[in-house]
Amino acid sequence: GGLNHGHLAPRSSAMHRHSCPGWHPSMSTPATMKSANSYPDFEFDFESGGEIYAEPLTMSPKEMLRTMREEAAAVGAGVGSVMERQLRRNVIDRATLAEAVAGLMARKICDTDLLEELLHETFLEVMEEHPRIIRDVVADLRWIKEIDPATRGYIQPFLYFKGFHAVTAQRIGHHLWNDPLPARNMLALALQSRSAELFGVDAHPGARLKHAVFFDHASGCVIGETASIGHHCYVLHGVTLGATGKTGEFDRHPKVGNRVKIGAGAMILGNIPIEDGAVVGAAAVVTVPVRSGETVVGINRILSPSMKRKAAETSKDPETWLYTI
């Protein structure tokens, strides 16, 4: 028989155990994938159960929701019934930030097959099983407000930034992808598909994202299955973290470090490191490692020290990033 709505229900549903018998992502994606071109000295600790944040979280999920409620109340007070309804159902009337996230994402992603109430229940259960997701949401929102001068408060990116929505969908999908239940693995792929349709971001659920990641504008971004992105990264629209086109099952996508900036339209291909603090210029094509603090532009063009000084000088000018390659 075909899939039915029961397969989207939370883990407790017995119907999970009858979908897609014998299929699991591990069948097509080995747990450990290495290739001759891997860079084993450049690894991230994405799964540590210990302290994973670069600095202490100064805002808890409860505090984030309270702040967004205050923003929503201030906005809704003088705007009229249309905005008041949206703000109430997504922020003001929510008991927890996890409920707000689950409700918002379920409404955005649902369709005639993926029912809103089942998505909401499943998303909430996944976030309860993996509380790191909601901590990462807080870090994402704080990072967006910090780095984007167009952002006013937290409810703006929470409600309206499709880059934030795409990252949140991928975070939920990542845990569904690694779940032992085949129905949850299929739901992870469904989230990837819907996210590509709705938000313009095609991010495989197998990719690993640390906290504080922002896809600005987001349209046209592609993130491959074995890619990873570190914390406090700023990624503009049209960016590809892709493979080289070589066939086979191996670790084939880029590993982006912490505090990396990637300009619009950049293509980073293959299992290569883009180390901490690197800058990838707009429309760059990168197939070689970029070391910590380096700037790459054009086709694999690492800026020389003199060019880096010029870039550093122009970085102080808010109107341009002007340098000659």
Short mmCIF file of the C-alpha atoms (twelve columns), coordinates in Angstrom:
data_MODEL
# 
_entry.id   MODEL 
# 
loop_
_atom_site.group_PDB 
_atom_site.id 
_atom_site.type_symbol 
_atom_site.label_atom_id 
_atom_site.label_alt_id 
_atom_site.label_comp_id 
_atom_site.label_asym_id 
_atom_site.label_seq_id 
_atom_site.Cartn_x 
_atom_site.Cartn_y 
_atom_site.Cartn_z 
_atom_site.pdbx_PDB_model_num 
ATOM 1   C CA . GLY A 1   0.000  0.000  0.000  1 
ATOM 2   C CA . GLY A 2   0.885  3.654  -0.260 1 
ATOM 3   C CA . LEU A 3   1.985  6.038  2.446  1 
ATOM 4   C CA . ASN A 4   -0.744 7.450  4.651  1 
ATOM 5   C CA . HIS A 5   -1.036 10.304 7.101  1 
ATOM 6   C CA . GLY A 6   -0.351 8.081  10.081 1 
ATOM 7   C CA . HIS A 7   3.282  7.799  9.052  1 
ATOM 8   C CA . LEU A 8   3.806  11.432 10.034 1 
ATOM 9   C CA . ALA A 9   2.673  10.851 13.595 1 
ATOM 10  C CA . PRO A 10  5.196  10.956 16.458 1 
ATOM 11  C CA . ARG A 11  7.441  8.072  17.435 1 
ATOM 12  C CA . SER A 12  4.744  6.614  19.688 1 
ATOM 13  C CA . SER A 13  2.548  5.719  16.707 1 
ATOM 14  C CA . ALA A 14  2.679  2.042  15.847 1 
ATOM 15  C CA . MET A 15  2.169  2.944  12.191 1 
ATOM 16  C CA . HIS A 16  5.822  4.058  12.013 1 
ATOM 17  C CA . ARG A 17  6.947  0.473  12.211 1 
ATOM 18  C CA . HIS A 18  5.119  -0.561 9.040  1 
ATOM 19  C CA . SER A 19  6.396  1.988  6.533  1 
ATOM 20  C CA . CYS A 20  9.214  1.428  4.063  1 
ATOM 21  C CA . PRO A 21  10.266 -1.948 5.495  1 
ATOM 22  C CA . GLY A 22  13.962 -2.626 5.334  1 
ATOM 23  C CA . TRP A 23  14.949 0.866  4.238  1 
ATOM 24  C CA . HIS A 24  17.145 3.159  6.293  1 
ATOM 25  C CA . PRO A 25  19.515 5.982  5.290  1 
ATOM 26  C CA . SER A 26  22.439 3.900  6.515  1 
ATOM 27  C CA . MET A 27  21.823 1.586  3.560  1 
ATOM 28  C CA . SER A 28  22.803 4.346  1.142  1 
ATOM 29  C CA . THR A 29  24.970 6.438  3.462  1 
ATOM 30  C CA . PRO A 30  27.622 4.597  5.451  1 
ATOM 31  C CA . ALA A 31  28.068 5.879  8.986  1 
ATOM 32  C CA . THR A 32  31.690 6.716  8.275  1 
ATOM 33  C CA . MET A 33  32.500 7.920  4.780  1 
ATOM 34  C CA . LYS A 34  36.076 8.707  3.855  1 
ATOM 35  C CA . SER A 35  37.851 9.217  0.589  1 
ATOM 36  C CA . ALA A 36  41.456 9.449  -0.483 1 
ATOM 37  C CA . ASN A 37  41.074 13.244 -0.530 1 
ATOM 38  C CA . SER A 38  39.657 13.599 2.995  1 
ATOM 39  C CA . TYR A 39  41.285 16.040 5.392  1 
ATOM 40  C CA . PRO A 40  41.274 14.081 8.668  1 
ATOM 41  C CA . ASP A 41  43.046 16.926 10.517 1 
ATOM 42  C CA . PHE A 42  39.997 19.141 10.003 1 
ATOM 43  C CA . GLU A 43  37.103 17.667 11.924 1 
ATOM 44  C CA . PHE A 44  34.193 19.102 13.885 1 
ATOM 45  C CA . ASP A 45  32.751 17.801 17.123 1 
ATOM 46  C CA . PHE A 46  29.086 18.049 16.176 1 
ATOM 47  C CA . GLU A 47  27.743 15.268 18.363 1 
ATOM 48  C CA . SER A 48  29.429 15.972 21.690 1 
ATOM 49  C CA . GLY A 49  27.181 15.690 24.693 1 
ATOM 50  C CA . GLY A 50  29.225 18.325 26.529 1 
ATOM 51  C CA . GLU A 51  29.390 22.089 26.140 1 
ATOM 52  C CA . ILE A 52  29.218 22.790 22.409 1 
ATOM 53  C CA . TYR A 53  28.759 26.535 22.265 1 
ATOM 54  C CA . ALA A 54  31.553 28.943 21.505 1 
ATOM 55  C CA . GLU A 55  30.444 31.227 24.316 1 
ATOM 56  C CA . PRO A 56  27.895 30.883 27.132 1 
ATOM 57  C CA . LEU A 57  24.304 31.306 26.027 1 
ATOM 58  C CA . THR A 58  23.181 34.582 27.554 1 
ATOM 59  C CA . MET A 59  19.527 34.062 26.595 1 
ATOM 60  C CA . SER A 60  17.500 30.976 27.405 1 
ATOM 61  C CA . PRO A 61  14.622 29.738 25.214 1 
ATOM 62  C CA . LYS A 62  12.214 31.049 27.861 1 
ATOM 63  C CA . GLU A 63  13.847 34.485 27.736 1 
ATOM 64  C CA . MET A 64  13.778 34.482 23.937 1 
ATOM 65  C CA . LEU A 65  10.054 33.767 23.902 1 
ATOM 66  C CA . ARG A 66  9.404  36.441 26.520 1 
ATOM 67  C CA . THR A 67  11.354 38.990 24.455 1 
ATOM 68  C CA . MET A 68  9.461  38.060 21.295 1 
ATOM 69  C CA . ARG A 69  6.164  38.322 23.164 1 
ATOM 70  C CA . GLU A 70  7.088  41.842 24.261 1 
ATOM 71  C CA . GLU A 71  8.007  42.763 20.690 1 
ATOM 72  C CA . ALA A 72  4.795  41.219 19.364 1 
ATOM 73  C CA . ALA A 73  2.645  43.019 21.936 1 
ATOM 74  C CA . ALA A 74  4.258  46.339 21.046 1 
ATOM 75  C CA . VAL A 75  3.747  45.764 17.328 1 
ATOM 76  C CA . GLY A 76  0.262  44.289 17.523 1 
ATOM 77  C CA . ALA A 77  -1.073 47.040 19.750 1 
ATOM 78  C CA . GLY A 78  -1.363 49.562 16.947 1 
ATOM 79  C CA . VAL A 79  -1.638 47.584 13.740 1 
ATOM 80  C CA . GLY A 80  -5.091 46.049 13.644 1 
ATOM 81  C CA . SER A 81  -6.687 42.627 13.631 1 
ATOM 82  C CA . VAL A 82  -4.727 41.023 10.755 1 
ATOM 83  C CA . MET A 83  -1.324 41.360 12.418 1 
ATOM 84  C CA . GLU A 84  -2.753 40.666 15.859 1 
ATOM 85  C CA . ARG A 85  -3.987 37.243 14.757 1 
ATOM 86  C CA . GLN A 86  -0.623 36.283 13.252 1 
ATOM 87  C CA . LEU A 87  1.334  37.476 16.267 1 
ATOM 88  C CA . ARG A 88  -0.974 35.782 18.751 1 
ATOM 89  C CA . ARG A 89  -1.070 32.369 17.106 1 
ATOM 90  C CA . ASN A 90  2.692  32.267 16.438 1 
ATOM 91  C CA . VAL A 91  4.187  34.030 19.479 1 
ATOM 92  C CA . ILE A 92  1.988  35.597 22.154 1 
ATOM 93  C CA . ASP A 93  -0.253 32.612 22.893 1 
ATOM 94  C CA . ARG A 94  2.529  30.001 22.817 1 
ATOM 95  C CA . ALA A 95  3.574  28.478 26.141 1 
ATOM 96  C CA . THR A 96  7.148  27.625 25.106 1 
ATOM 97  C CA . LEU A 97  9.554  28.533 22.338 1 
ATOM 98  C CA . ALA A 98  9.493  24.913 21.166 1 
ATOM 99  C CA . GLU A 99  5.722  25.128 20.730 1 
ATOM 100 C CA . ALA A 100 6.098  28.389 18.813 1 
ATOM 101 C CA . VAL A 101 8.725  26.867 16.502 1 
ATOM 102 C CA . ALA A 102 6.731  23.657 15.974 1 
ATOM 103 C CA . GLY A 103 3.549  25.577 15.196 1 
ATOM 104 C CA . LEU A 104 5.194  28.038 12.824 1 
ATOM 105 C CA . MET A 105 7.132  25.382 10.907 1 
ATOM 106 C CA . ALA A 106 4.160  23.002 10.698 1 
ATOM 107 C CA . ARG A 107 1.949  25.715 9.212  1 
ATOM 108 C CA . LYS A 108 4.567  26.678 6.665  1 
ATOM 109 C CA . ILE A 109 5.503  23.159 5.570  1 
ATOM 110 C CA . CYS A 110 2.139  21.390 5.640  1 
ATOM 111 C CA . ASP A 111 0.245  20.450 2.493  1 
ATOM 112 C CA . THR A 112 -2.573 18.072 1.602  1 
ATOM 113 C CA . ASP A 113 -0.373 15.048 2.391  1 
ATOM 114 C CA . LEU A 114 1.725  16.443 5.246  1 
ATOM 115 C CA . LEU A 115 -0.980 17.419 7.711  1 
ATOM 116 C CA . GLU A 116 -0.321 20.410 9.952  1 
ATOM 117 C CA . GLU A 117 -1.417 18.815 13.219 1 
ATOM 118 C CA . LEU A 118 0.737  15.716 12.684 1 
ATOM 119 C CA . LEU A 119 3.755  17.787 11.684 1 
ATOM 120 C CA . HIS A 120 3.278  20.003 14.738 1 
ATOM 121 C CA . GLU A 121 3.130  16.995 17.058 1 
ATOM 122 C CA . THR A 122 6.145  15.337 15.449 1 
ATOM 123 C CA . PHE A 123 8.268  18.509 15.421 1 
ATOM 124 C CA . LEU A 124 7.502  19.159 19.073 1 
ATOM 125 C CA . GLU A 125 8.416  15.589 20.002 1 
ATOM 126 C CA . VAL A 126 11.710 15.784 18.076 1 
ATOM 127 C CA . MET A 127 12.627 19.024 19.875 1 
ATOM 128 C CA . GLU A 128 11.798 17.451 23.232 1 
ATOM 129 C CA . GLU A 129 14.024 14.479 22.366 1 
ATOM 130 C CA . HIS A 130 16.809 16.796 21.167 1 
ATOM 131 C CA . PRO A 131 16.723 20.015 23.247 1 
ATOM 132 C CA . ARG A 132 19.821 21.217 21.440 1 
ATOM 133 C CA . ILE A 133 17.600 22.131 18.468 1 
ATOM 134 C CA . ILE A 134 15.790 24.839 20.412 1 
ATOM 135 C CA . ARG A 135 19.056 26.142 21.899 1 
ATOM 136 C CA . ASP A 136 20.398 26.388 18.360 1 
ATOM 137 C CA . VAL A 137 17.267 28.302 17.321 1 
ATOM 138 C CA . VAL A 138 18.009 30.866 20.050 1 
ATOM 139 C CA . ALA A 139 21.609 31.151 18.865 1 
ATOM 140 C CA . ASP A 140 20.470 31.507 15.237 1 
ATOM 141 C CA . LEU A 141 18.092 34.352 16.083 1 
ATOM 142 C CA . ARG A 142 20.696 36.163 18.174 1 
ATOM 143 C CA . TRP A 143 23.275 35.808 15.393 1 
ATOM 144 C CA . ILE A 144 20.859 37.107 12.768 1 
ATOM 145 C CA . LYS A 145 20.109 40.189 14.850 1 
ATOM 146 C CA . GLU A 146 23.815 40.742 15.476 1 
ATOM 147 C CA . ILE A 147 25.075 40.439 11.907 1 
ATOM 148 C CA . ASP A 148 22.194 41.744 9.795  1 
ATOM 149 C CA . PRO A 149 21.646 45.521 10.011 1 
ATOM 150 C CA . ALA A 150 18.214 45.095 8.375  1 
ATOM 151 C CA . THR A 151 16.954 43.007 11.307 1 
ATOM 152 C CA . ARG A 152 14.839 44.762 13.926 1 
ATOM 153 C CA . GLY A 153 14.235 42.546 16.898 1 
ATOM 154 C CA . TYR A 154 13.661 38.798 16.937 1 
ATOM 155 C CA . ILE A 155 10.118 38.349 15.652 1 
ATOM 156 C CA . GLN A 156 11.136 39.692 12.229 1 
ATOM 157 C CA . PRO A 157 13.502 36.794 11.389 1 
ATOM 158 C CA . PHE A 158 11.357 34.324 13.347 1 
ATOM 159 C CA . LEU A 159 8.253  35.047 11.275 1 
ATOM 160 C CA . TYR A 160 9.585  36.268 7.935  1 
ATOM 161 C CA . PHE A 161 13.172 35.184 7.142  1 
ATOM 162 C CA . LYS A 162 13.085 32.115 4.912  1 
ATOM 163 C CA . GLY A 163 16.769 31.500 5.607  1 
ATOM 164 C CA . PHE A 164 15.947 31.022 9.280  1 
ATOM 165 C CA . HIS A 165 13.030 28.756 8.381  1 
ATOM 166 C CA . ALA A 166 15.210 26.661 6.066  1 
ATOM 167 C CA . VAL A 167 17.899 26.199 8.716  1 
ATOM 168 C CA . THR A 168 15.282 25.283 11.333 1 
ATOM 169 C CA . ALA A 169 13.695 22.737 8.989  1 
ATOM 170 C CA . GLN A 170 17.125 21.234 8.333  1 
ATOM 171 C CA . ARG A 171 17.896 21.014 12.045 1 
ATOM 172 C CA . ILE A 172 14.681 19.077 12.675 1 
ATOM 173 C CA . GLY A 173 15.221 16.989 9.556  1 
ATOM 174 C CA . HIS A 174 18.769 16.097 10.604 1 
ATOM 175 C CA . HIS A 175 17.521 14.322 13.717 1 
ATOM 176 C CA . LEU A 176 14.712 12.631 11.780 1 
ATOM 177 C CA . TRP A 177 17.312 11.437 9.239  1 
ATOM 178 C CA . ASN A 178 19.406 9.837  11.973 1 
ATOM 179 C CA . ASP A 179 16.428 8.225  13.696 1 
ATOM 180 C CA . PRO A 180 16.166 4.405  13.529 1 
ATOM 181 C CA . LEU A 181 12.539 4.568  12.332 1 
ATOM 182 C CA . PRO A 182 12.291 4.467  8.512  1 
ATOM 183 C CA . ALA A 183 9.143  6.630  8.479  1 
ATOM 184 C CA . ARG A 184 11.055 9.412  10.202 1 
ATOM 185 C CA . ASN A 185 13.853 9.116  7.643  1 
ATOM 186 C CA . MET A 186 11.320 9.552  4.857  1 
ATOM 187 C CA . LEU A 187 9.828  12.561 6.643  1 
ATOM 188 C CA . ALA A 188 13.314 14.101 6.742  1 
ATOM 189 C CA . LEU A 189 13.457 13.823 2.946  1 
ATOM 190 C CA . ALA A 190 9.958  15.275 2.685  1 
ATOM 191 C CA . LEU A 191 11.095 18.258 4.764  1 
ATOM 192 C CA . GLN A 192 14.075 18.739 2.446  1 
ATOM 193 C CA . SER A 193 11.767 18.736 -0.569 1 
ATOM 194 C CA . ARG A 194 9.246  21.134 0.975  1 
ATOM 195 C CA . SER A 195 12.015 23.437 2.192  1 
ATOM 196 C CA . ALA A 196 13.411 23.621 -1.330 1 
ATOM 197 C CA . GLU A 197 9.950  24.421 -2.692 1 
ATOM 198 C CA . LEU A 198 9.002  26.976 -0.049 1 
ATOM 199 C CA . PHE A 199 12.259 28.601 0.991  1 
ATOM 200 C CA . GLY A 200 14.521 28.047 -2.026 1 
ATOM 201 C CA . VAL A 201 17.093 26.149 0.051  1 
ATOM 202 C CA . ASP A 202 17.956 22.536 -0.823 1 
ATOM 203 C CA . ALA A 203 19.776 21.309 2.291  1 
ATOM 204 C CA . HIS A 204 20.168 17.574 2.748  1 
ATOM 205 C CA . PRO A 205 19.137 16.377 6.229  1 
ATOM 206 C CA . GLY A 206 22.439 14.562 6.539  1 
ATOM 207 C CA . ALA A 207 24.389 17.854 6.570  1 
ATOM 208 C CA . ARG A 208 25.628 19.018 9.979  1 
ATOM 209 C CA . LEU A 209 25.075 22.573 11.144 1 
ATOM 210 C CA . LYS A 210 26.404 24.069 14.343 1 
ATOM 211 C CA . HIS A 211 24.581 26.846 16.169 1 
ATOM 212 C CA . ALA A 212 24.359 30.479 15.001 1 
ATOM 213 C CA . VAL A 213 24.052 29.899 11.243 1 
ATOM 214 C CA . PHE A 214 22.383 32.482 8.992  1 
ATOM 215 C CA . PHE A 215 21.414 32.054 5.340  1 
ATOM 216 C CA . ASP A 216 20.749 35.660 4.323  1 
ATOM 217 C CA . HIS A 217 18.118 35.931 1.556  1 
ATOM 218 C CA . ALA A 218 18.792 32.196 1.137  1 
ATOM 219 C CA . SER A 219 17.322 31.689 -2.345 1 
ATOM 220 C CA . GLY A 220 19.223 29.138 -4.393 1 
ATOM 221 C CA . CYS A 221 21.427 27.698 -1.626 1 
ATOM 222 C CA . VAL A 222 22.370 24.012 -1.971 1 
ATOM 223 C CA . ILE A 223 23.953 22.084 0.917  1 
ATOM 224 C CA . GLY A 224 25.121 18.528 0.217  1 
ATOM 225 C CA . GLU A 225 24.646 15.464 2.379  1 
ATOM 226 C CA . THR A 226 28.152 15.264 3.881  1 
ATOM 227 C CA . ALA A 227 28.698 19.029 4.203  1 
ATOM 228 C CA . SER A 228 29.114 20.733 7.571  1 
ATOM 229 C CA . ILE A 229 28.921 24.366 8.685  1 
ATOM 230 C CA . GLY A 230 30.459 25.729 11.866 1 
ATOM 231 C CA . HIS A 231 29.091 28.285 14.294 1 
ATOM 232 C CA . HIS A 232 28.569 31.991 13.566 1 
ATOM 233 C CA . CYS A 233 28.655 31.553 9.806  1 
ATOM 234 C CA . TYR A 234 27.086 34.029 7.388  1 
ATOM 235 C CA . VAL A 235 25.990 32.526 4.060  1 
ATOM 236 C CA . LEU A 236 24.427 34.615 1.311  1 
ATOM 237 C CA . HIS A 237 22.028 33.518 -1.434 1 
ATOM 238 C CA . GLY A 238 23.023 31.237 -4.282 1 
ATOM 239 C CA . VAL A 239 25.780 29.441 -2.367 1 
ATOM 240 C CA . THR A 240 26.542 25.802 -3.204 1 
ATOM 241 C CA . LEU A 241 28.350 23.412 -0.876 1 
ATOM 242 C CA . GLY A 242 28.538 20.643 -3.431 1 
ATOM 243 C CA . ALA A 243 30.445 17.621 -4.630 1 
ATOM 244 C CA . THR A 244 32.766 17.224 -7.595 1 
ATOM 245 C CA . GLY A 245 30.483 14.927 -9.572 1 
ATOM 246 C CA . LYS A 246 32.629 11.863 -8.942 1 
ATOM 247 C CA . THR A 247 30.481 8.798  -8.331 1 
ATOM 248 C CA . GLY A 248 30.526 6.644  -5.236 1 
ATOM 249 C CA . GLU A 249 29.542 6.841  -1.592 1 
ATOM 250 C CA . PHE A 250 32.151 8.837  0.307  1 
ATOM 251 C CA . ASP A 251 32.627 12.066 2.238  1 
ATOM 252 C CA . ARG A 252 32.330 14.390 -0.742 1 
ATOM 253 C CA . HIS A 253 31.175 17.838 0.437  1 
ATOM 254 C CA . PRO A 254 32.916 20.874 1.980  1 
ATOM 255 C CA . LYS A 255 33.609 21.355 5.676  1 
ATOM 256 C CA . VAL A 256 33.043 25.004 6.607  1 
ATOM 257 C CA . GLY A 257 34.639 26.165 9.844  1 
ATOM 258 C CA . ASN A 258 33.518 28.738 12.387 1 
ATOM 259 C CA . ARG A 259 32.894 32.444 11.691 1 
ATOM 260 C CA . VAL A 260 33.151 31.991 7.930  1 
ATOM 261 C CA . LYS A 261 31.532 34.422 5.500  1 
ATOM 262 C CA . ILE A 262 30.452 33.109 2.084  1 
ATOM 263 C CA . GLY A 263 29.415 35.632 -0.572 1 
ATOM 264 C CA . ALA A 264 26.483 35.371 -2.947 1 
ATOM 265 C CA . GLY A 265 26.783 32.818 -5.732 1 
ATOM 266 C CA . ALA A 266 29.926 31.139 -4.409 1 
ATOM 267 C CA . MET A 267 30.451 27.494 -5.321 1 
ATOM 268 C CA . ILE A 268 32.563 25.370 -2.980 1 
ATOM 269 C CA . LEU A 269 33.048 21.873 -4.360 1 
ATOM 270 C CA . GLY A 270 34.484 18.707 -2.891 1 
ATOM 271 C CA . ASN A 271 35.586 17.495 0.525  1 
ATOM 272 C CA . ILE A 272 37.753 20.505 1.298  1 
ATOM 273 C CA . PRO A 273 38.128 22.589 4.474  1 
ATOM 274 C CA . ILE A 274 37.142 26.242 4.612  1 
ATOM 275 C CA . GLU A 275 38.777 26.954 7.932  1 
ATOM 276 C CA . ASP A 276 37.848 29.312 10.748 1 
ATOM 277 C CA . GLY A 277 37.510 32.985 9.880  1 
ATOM 278 C CA . ALA A 278 37.867 32.500 6.124  1 
ATOM 279 C CA . VAL A 279 36.052 34.720 3.618  1 
ATOM 280 C CA . VAL A 280 34.775 33.350 0.305  1 
ATOM 281 C CA . GLY A 281 34.076 36.151 -2.163 1 
ATOM 282 C CA . ALA A 282 30.884 36.453 -4.168 1 
ATOM 283 C CA . ALA A 283 30.751 34.204 -7.252 1 
ATOM 284 C CA . ALA A 284 33.986 32.445 -6.256 1 
ATOM 285 C CA . VAL A 285 34.614 28.877 -7.420 1 
ATOM 286 C CA . VAL A 286 36.579 27.010 -4.758 1 
ATOM 287 C CA . THR A 287 38.015 23.505 -5.114 1 
ATOM 288 C CA . VAL A 288 41.103 23.876 -2.890 1 
ATOM 289 C CA . PRO A 289 41.464 24.177 0.902  1 
ATOM 290 C CA . VAL A 290 41.144 27.678 2.334  1 
ATOM 291 C CA . ARG A 291 43.105 28.066 5.545  1 
ATOM 292 C CA . SER A 292 42.184 30.009 8.629  1 
ATOM 293 C CA . GLY A 293 41.741 33.741 8.012  1 
ATOM 294 C CA . GLU A 294 42.331 33.523 4.257  1 
ATOM 295 C CA . THR A 295 40.173 35.220 1.628  1 
ATOM 296 C CA . VAL A 296 39.459 33.428 -1.650 1 
ATOM 297 C CA . VAL A 297 38.012 35.128 -4.728 1 
ATOM 298 C CA . GLY A 298 37.549 34.265 -8.386 1 
ATOM 299 C CA . ILE A 299 38.594 30.724 -9.225 1 
ATOM 300 C CA . ASN A 300 40.711 29.394 -6.342 1 
ATOM 301 C CA . ARG A 301 42.493 32.744 -5.991 1 
ATOM 302 C CA . ILE A 302 43.786 33.186 -2.449 1 
ATOM 303 C CA . LEU A 303 44.557 36.845 -1.803 1 
ATOM 304 C CA . SER A 304 48.231 37.662 -1.331 1 
ATOM 305 C CA . PRO A 305 49.320 39.487 1.846  1 
ATOM 306 C CA . SER A 306 49.251 42.834 0.057  1 
ATOM 307 C CA . MET A 307 45.803 42.109 -1.348 1 
ATOM 308 C CA . LYS A 308 44.640 41.030 2.102  1 
ATOM 309 C CA . ARG A 309 45.848 44.346 3.520  1 
ATOM 310 C CA . LYS A 310 43.902 46.156 0.832  1 
ATOM 311 C CA . ALA A 311 40.845 44.056 1.594  1 
ATOM 312 C CA . ALA A 312 41.278 44.795 5.304  1 
ATOM 313 C CA . GLU A 313 41.429 48.509 4.549  1 
ATOM 314 C CA . THR A 314 38.312 48.440 2.427  1 
ATOM 315 C CA . SER A 315 36.498 46.331 5.014  1 
ATOM 316 C CA . LYS A 316 36.372 49.470 7.161  1 
ATOM 317 C CA . ASP A 317 34.407 51.209 4.419  1 
ATOM 318 C CA . PRO A 318 30.730 50.337 4.923  1 
ATOM 319 C CA . GLU A 319 29.958 50.973 1.252  1 
ATOM 320 C CA . THR A 320 32.249 48.495 -0.503 1 
ATOM 321 C CA . TRP A 321 34.635 45.553 -0.535 1 
ATOM 322 C CA . LEU A 322 36.942 46.940 -3.205 1 
ATOM 323 C CA . TYR A 323 40.118 45.165 -4.233 1 
ATOM 324 C CA . THR A 324 41.767 44.014 -7.466 1 
ATOM 325 C CA . ILE A 325 42.567 40.350 -8.088 1 
# 
